[in-house]
Amino acid sequence: MSDQAIASVGDLLEKDKHDSSLQRYKANLLGTAAQGDLGGNVSYFIHSVVFEDNRHDITYDLDSEEGIQHLRDTPFVMEEGAKYKFAVFFRVNREIVSGLRFRNKVRRHVFSVSEEVVLGSYAPQSTTHEFLFPRHEWAEAPSGLMYRGTYQAECKVRRDPH
């Protein structure tokens, strides 16, 4: 990364401080980040499993410790061959978040399948972002006698370390 790269929203707002029209432009572009939203850089609100037939979407509220614990403690049953997507709703606060990634890992016994998708980079704003995975088609749950059983899934949203 260049030595001239801007490290934070505060640095971005301080640069060219003498130009009032540029300051108004930056405040308009950054929205509430210019005033400083509270909270961490990224707030995750809801994680859902959305089914193609809209029968029984499964939603977990991740805005509190109780909601996170409920997600860990409450497994759900997915029918064989069901078509589904994961939905994650989040908001970016205070600082620009670059290289946000979504990783889904599913395990059964010693076998595992992992997929990772780049969500992108986001400027701070008060509106909530929605991400659906997979983006274009539906994922399909395994079907058949050999695939019946209990699976463990791990979904992570993380920043690119580079």
PDB file of C-alpha atoms in Angstrom:
ATOM      1  CA  MET A   1       0.000   0.000   0.000  1.00  0.00           C
ATOM      2  CA  SER A   2       1.252   3.487  -0.806  1.00  0.00           C
ATOM      3  CA  ASP A   3       2.517   5.810   1.919  1.00  0.00           C
ATOM      4  CA  GLN A   4       0.079   8.391   0.550  1.00  0.00           C
ATOM      5  CA  ALA A   5      -2.955   6.131   1.044  1.00  0.00           C
ATOM      6  CA  ILE A   6      -5.639   7.595   3.291  1.00  0.00           C
ATOM      7  CA  ALA A   7      -5.901   5.575   6.499  1.00  0.00           C
ATOM      8  CA  SER A   8      -9.330   6.576   7.778  1.00  0.00           C
ATOM      9  CA  VAL A   9     -12.462   8.606   7.135  1.00  0.00           C
ATOM     10  CA  GLY A  10     -11.138  11.199   9.574  1.00  0.00           C
ATOM     11  CA  ASP A  11      -7.986  11.582   7.469  1.00  0.00           C
ATOM     12  CA  LEU A  12     -10.124  11.880   4.338  1.00  0.00           C
ATOM     13  CA  LEU A  13     -12.230  14.625   5.914  1.00  0.00           C
ATOM     14  CA  GLU A  14      -9.145  16.513   7.166  1.00  0.00           C
ATOM     15  CA  LYS A  15      -7.506  16.531   3.737  1.00  0.00           C
ATOM     16  CA  ASP A  16      -8.308  19.701   1.748  1.00  0.00           C
ATOM     17  CA  LYS A  17      -9.975  21.170   4.831  1.00  0.00           C
ATOM     18  CA  HIS A  18      -9.743  24.717   3.454  1.00  0.00           C
ATOM     19  CA  ASP A  19     -11.999  23.944   0.431  1.00  0.00           C
ATOM     20  CA  SER A  20     -15.605  24.294   1.655  1.00  0.00           C
ATOM     21  CA  SER A  21     -17.203  22.909  -1.536  1.00  0.00           C
ATOM     22  CA  LEU A  22     -14.990  19.811  -1.357  1.00  0.00           C
ATOM     23  CA  GLN A  23     -15.904  19.380   2.321  1.00  0.00           C
ATOM     24  CA  ARG A  24     -19.635  19.513   1.456  1.00  0.00           C
ATOM     25  CA  TYR A  25     -19.045  16.971  -1.323  1.00  0.00           C
ATOM     26  CA  LYS A  26     -17.233  14.614   1.070  1.00  0.00           C
ATOM     27  CA  ALA A  27     -19.948  15.002   3.716  1.00  0.00           C
ATOM     28  CA  ASN A  28     -22.599  14.204   1.096  1.00  0.00           C
ATOM     29  CA  LEU A  29     -20.612  11.228  -0.201  1.00  0.00           C
ATOM     30  CA  LEU A  30     -19.841   9.777   3.223  1.00  0.00           C
ATOM     31  CA  GLY A  31     -23.233  10.533   4.762  1.00  0.00           C
ATOM     32  CA  THR A  32     -23.446   9.810   8.477  1.00  0.00           C
ATOM     33  CA  ALA A  33     -19.850   8.602   8.548  1.00  0.00           C
ATOM     34  CA  ALA A  34     -18.851  12.253   8.345  1.00  0.00           C
ATOM     35  CA  GLN A  35     -20.582  12.775  11.721  1.00  0.00           C
ATOM     36  CA  GLY A  36     -19.338   9.440  13.069  1.00  0.00           C
ATOM     37  CA  ASP A  37     -21.759   6.527  13.414  1.00  0.00           C
ATOM     38  CA  LEU A  38     -21.416   4.620  16.653  1.00  0.00           C
ATOM     39  CA  GLY A  39     -20.434   0.986  16.873  1.00  0.00           C
ATOM     40  CA  GLY A  40     -17.728  -1.116  15.284  1.00  0.00           C
ATOM     41  CA  ASN A  41     -16.720  -0.875  11.649  1.00  0.00           C
ATOM     42  CA  VAL A  42     -19.240  -3.485  10.492  1.00  0.00           C
ATOM     43  CA  SER A  43     -22.497  -4.359  12.260  1.00  0.00           C
ATOM     44  CA  TYR A  44     -24.198  -7.635  11.347  1.00  0.00           C
ATOM     45  CA  PHE A  45     -27.912  -7.697  11.968  1.00  0.00           C
ATOM     46  CA  ILE A  46     -29.550 -10.679  10.369  1.00  0.00           C
ATOM     47  CA  HIS A  47     -28.454 -13.988   8.897  1.00  0.00           C
ATOM     48  CA  SER A  48     -31.108 -15.917   6.980  1.00  0.00           C
ATOM     49  CA  VAL A  49     -31.498 -19.087   5.010  1.00  0.00           C
ATOM     50  CA  VAL A  50     -33.898 -18.245   2.182  1.00  0.00           C
ATOM     51  CA  PHE A  51     -35.652 -21.077   0.357  1.00  0.00           C
ATOM     52  CA  GLU A  52     -36.706 -20.927  -3.296  1.00  0.00           C
ATOM     53  CA  ASP A  53     -40.284 -21.953  -2.569  1.00  0.00           C
ATOM     54  CA  ASN A  54     -40.629 -19.297   0.211  1.00  0.00           C
ATOM     55  CA  ARG A  55     -42.137 -21.900   2.544  1.00  0.00           C
ATOM     56  CA  HIS A  56     -40.172 -21.414   5.699  1.00  0.00           C
ATOM     57  CA  ASP A  57     -37.227 -19.034   5.591  1.00  0.00           C
ATOM     58  CA  ILE A  58     -35.024 -19.345   8.671  1.00  0.00           C
ATOM     59  CA  THR A  59     -33.828 -16.088  10.216  1.00  0.00           C
ATOM     60  CA  TYR A  60     -31.382 -15.377  13.044  1.00  0.00           C
ATOM     61  CA  ASP A  61     -31.017 -11.917  14.587  1.00  0.00           C
ATOM     62  CA  LEU A  62     -27.317 -11.337  15.278  1.00  0.00           C
ATOM     63  CA  ASP A  63     -27.660  -7.906  16.862  1.00  0.00           C
ATOM     64  CA  SER A  64     -27.169  -9.278  20.398  1.00  0.00           C
ATOM     65  CA  GLU A  65     -25.221 -11.968  22.235  1.00  0.00           C
ATOM     66  CA  GLU A  66     -28.493 -13.840  22.824  1.00  0.00           C
ATOM     67  CA  GLY A  67     -29.158 -13.917  19.079  1.00  0.00           C
ATOM     68  CA  ILE A  68     -25.678 -15.249  18.355  1.00  0.00           C
ATOM     69  CA  GLN A  69     -26.074 -17.920  21.023  1.00  0.00           C
ATOM     70  CA  HIS A  70     -29.490 -18.846  19.573  1.00  0.00           C
ATOM     71  CA  LEU A  71     -27.818 -19.367  16.184  1.00  0.00           C
ATOM     72  CA  ARG A  72     -25.222 -21.683  17.757  1.00  0.00           C
ATOM     73  CA  ASP A  73     -27.728 -23.646  19.829  1.00  0.00           C
ATOM     74  CA  THR A  74     -30.629 -23.997  17.388  1.00  0.00           C
ATOM     75  CA  PRO A  75     -30.051 -26.298  14.427  1.00  0.00           C
ATOM     76  CA  PHE A  76     -32.560 -26.339  11.608  1.00  0.00           C
ATOM     77  CA  VAL A  77     -33.823 -29.098   9.352  1.00  0.00           C
ATOM     78  CA  MET A  78     -33.416 -28.716   5.614  1.00  0.00           C
ATOM     79  CA  GLU A  79     -35.287 -31.038   3.287  1.00  0.00           C
ATOM     80  CA  GLU A  80     -33.391 -33.130   0.754  1.00  0.00           C
ATOM     81  CA  GLY A  81     -32.892 -31.321  -2.528  1.00  0.00           C
ATOM     82  CA  ALA A  82     -34.155 -27.995  -1.152  1.00  0.00           C
ATOM     83  CA  LYS A  83     -32.947 -24.956  -3.084  1.00  0.00           C
ATOM     84  CA  TYR A  84     -31.661 -22.185  -0.841  1.00  0.00           C
ATOM     85  CA  LYS A  85     -29.530 -19.055  -0.477  1.00  0.00           C
ATOM     86  CA  PHE A  86     -27.879 -17.401   2.485  1.00  0.00           C
ATOM     87  CA  ALA A  87     -28.796 -13.775   3.181  1.00  0.00           C
ATOM     88  CA  VAL A  88     -26.658 -11.505   5.340  1.00  0.00           C
ATOM     89  CA  PHE A  89     -27.748  -7.981   6.257  1.00  0.00           C
ATOM     90  CA  PHE A  90     -25.069  -5.605   7.543  1.00  0.00           C
ATOM     91  CA  ARG A  91     -24.214  -1.930   7.960  1.00  0.00           C
ATOM     92  CA  VAL A  92     -20.809  -0.264   7.685  1.00  0.00           C
ATOM     93  CA  ASN A  93     -20.026   2.338  10.372  1.00  0.00           C
ATOM     94  CA  ARG A  94     -17.294   4.961  10.786  1.00  0.00           C
ATOM     95  CA  GLU A  95     -14.502   3.643   8.509  1.00  0.00           C
ATOM     96  CA  ILE A  96     -14.287   2.418   4.923  1.00  0.00           C
ATOM     97  CA  VAL A  97     -14.266  -1.391   4.825  1.00  0.00           C
ATOM     98  CA  SER A  98     -12.304  -2.879   1.950  1.00  0.00           C
ATOM     99  CA  GLY A  99     -12.179  -6.464   0.750  1.00  0.00           C
ATOM    100  CA  LEU A 100     -15.132  -7.842   2.708  1.00  0.00           C
ATOM    101  CA  ARG A 101     -15.471 -11.610   2.126  1.00  0.00           C
ATOM    102  CA  PHE A 102     -18.157 -14.221   2.855  1.00  0.00           C
ATOM    103  CA  ARG A 103     -17.043 -17.797   3.535  1.00  0.00           C
ATOM    104  CA  ASN A 104     -19.345 -20.799   3.853  1.00  0.00           C
ATOM    105  CA  LYS A 105     -17.982 -24.150   5.026  1.00  0.00           C
ATOM    106  CA  VAL A 106     -20.178 -27.247   5.366  1.00  0.00           C
ATOM    107  CA  ARG A 107     -18.902 -30.410   7.107  1.00  0.00           C
ATOM    108  CA  ARG A 108     -20.156 -33.923   7.565  1.00  0.00           C
ATOM    109  CA  HIS A 109     -17.833 -36.325   9.342  1.00  0.00           C
ATOM    110  CA  VAL A 110     -14.399 -35.917   7.696  1.00  0.00           C
ATOM    111  CA  PHE A 111     -15.668 -34.371   4.455  1.00  0.00           C
ATOM    112  CA  SER A 112     -16.038 -30.638   3.977  1.00  0.00           C
ATOM    113  CA  VAL A 113     -16.890 -28.205   1.211  1.00  0.00           C
ATOM    114  CA  SER A 114     -15.872 -24.570   1.407  1.00  0.00           C
ATOM    115  CA  GLU A 115     -16.764 -21.581  -0.769  1.00  0.00           C
ATOM    116  CA  GLU A 116     -15.584 -18.000  -0.469  1.00  0.00           C
ATOM    117  CA  VAL A 117     -17.003 -14.948  -2.243  1.00  0.00           C
ATOM    118  CA  VAL A 118     -15.775 -11.352  -2.272  1.00  0.00           C
ATOM    119  CA  LEU A 119     -18.552  -9.006  -1.161  1.00  0.00           C
ATOM    120  CA  GLY A 120     -16.593  -5.891  -2.063  1.00  0.00           C
ATOM    121  CA  SER A 121     -15.636  -2.639  -0.401  1.00  0.00           C
ATOM    122  CA  TYR A 122     -18.100  -0.341   1.322  1.00  0.00           C
ATOM    123  CA  ALA A 123     -18.122   3.254   2.484  1.00  0.00           C
ATOM    124  CA  PRO A 124     -19.790   4.032   5.806  1.00  0.00           C
ATOM    125  CA  GLN A 125     -23.507   4.774   5.607  1.00  0.00           C
ATOM    126  CA  SER A 126     -26.631   4.326   7.689  1.00  0.00           C
ATOM    127  CA  THR A 127     -28.485   2.137   5.201  1.00  0.00           C
ATOM    128  CA  THR A 128     -28.298  -1.623   5.489  1.00  0.00           C
ATOM    129  CA  HIS A 129     -26.583  -3.713   2.831  1.00  0.00           C
ATOM    130  CA  GLU A 130     -28.030  -7.084   1.803  1.00  0.00           C
ATOM    131  CA  PHE A 131     -25.881  -9.887   0.426  1.00  0.00           C
ATOM    132  CA  LEU A 132     -27.288 -13.114  -1.054  1.00  0.00           C
ATOM    133  CA  PHE A 133     -25.075 -16.171  -1.614  1.00  0.00           C
ATOM    134  CA  PRO A 134     -24.987 -17.707  -4.158  1.00  0.00           C
ATOM    135  CA  ARG A 135     -25.685 -14.534  -6.105  1.00  0.00           C
ATOM    136  CA  HIS A 136     -27.226 -15.832  -9.331  1.00  0.00           C
ATOM    137  CA  GLU A 137     -28.543 -19.356  -8.867  1.00  0.00           C
ATOM    138  CA  TRP A 138     -29.826 -21.398  -5.944  1.00  0.00           C
ATOM    139  CA  ALA A 139     -27.678 -23.800  -3.920  1.00  0.00           C
ATOM    140  CA  GLU A 140     -29.171 -27.267  -3.630  1.00  0.00           C
ATOM    141  CA  ALA A 141     -29.127 -29.409  -0.504  1.00  0.00           C
ATOM    142  CA  PRO A 142     -27.795 -32.937  -1.058  1.00  0.00           C
ATOM    143  CA  SER A 143     -30.366 -35.660  -1.657  1.00  0.00           C
ATOM    144  CA  GLY A 144     -30.359 -39.430  -1.551  1.00  0.00           C
ATOM    145  CA  LEU A 145     -29.723 -42.087   1.059  1.00  0.00           C
ATOM    146  CA  MET A 146     -25.948 -41.517   1.146  1.00  0.00           C
ATOM    147  CA  TYR A 147     -26.347 -37.822   1.939  1.00  0.00           C
ATOM    148  CA  ARG A 148     -28.842 -38.021   4.807  1.00  0.00           C
ATOM    149  CA  GLY A 149     -27.535 -37.055   8.200  1.00  0.00           C
ATOM    150  CA  THR A 150     -26.335 -34.171  10.289  1.00  0.00           C
ATOM    151  CA  TYR A 151     -24.192 -31.430   8.767  1.00  0.00           C
ATOM    152  CA  GLN A 152     -22.358 -28.567  10.439  1.00  0.00           C
ATOM    153  CA  ALA A 153     -22.086 -25.231   8.662  1.00  0.00           C
ATOM    154  CA  GLU A 154     -19.851 -22.294   9.425  1.00  0.00           C
ATOM    155  CA  CYS A 155     -20.443 -18.926   7.762  1.00  0.00           C
ATOM    156  CA  LYS A 156     -17.973 -16.087   8.239  1.00  0.00           C
ATOM    157  CA  VAL A 157     -17.843 -12.526   7.024  1.00  0.00           C
ATOM    158  CA  ARG A 158     -14.346 -11.098   7.268  1.00  0.00           C
ATOM    159  CA  ARG A 159     -12.131  -8.350   5.913  1.00  0.00           C
ATOM    160  CA  ASP A 160      -9.315  -9.014   3.490  1.00  0.00           C
ATOM    161  CA  PRO A 161      -6.100  -8.800   5.518  1.00  0.00           C
ATOM    162  CA  HIS A 162      -4.187  -7.066   2.690  1.00  0.00           C
TER     163      HIS A 162
END
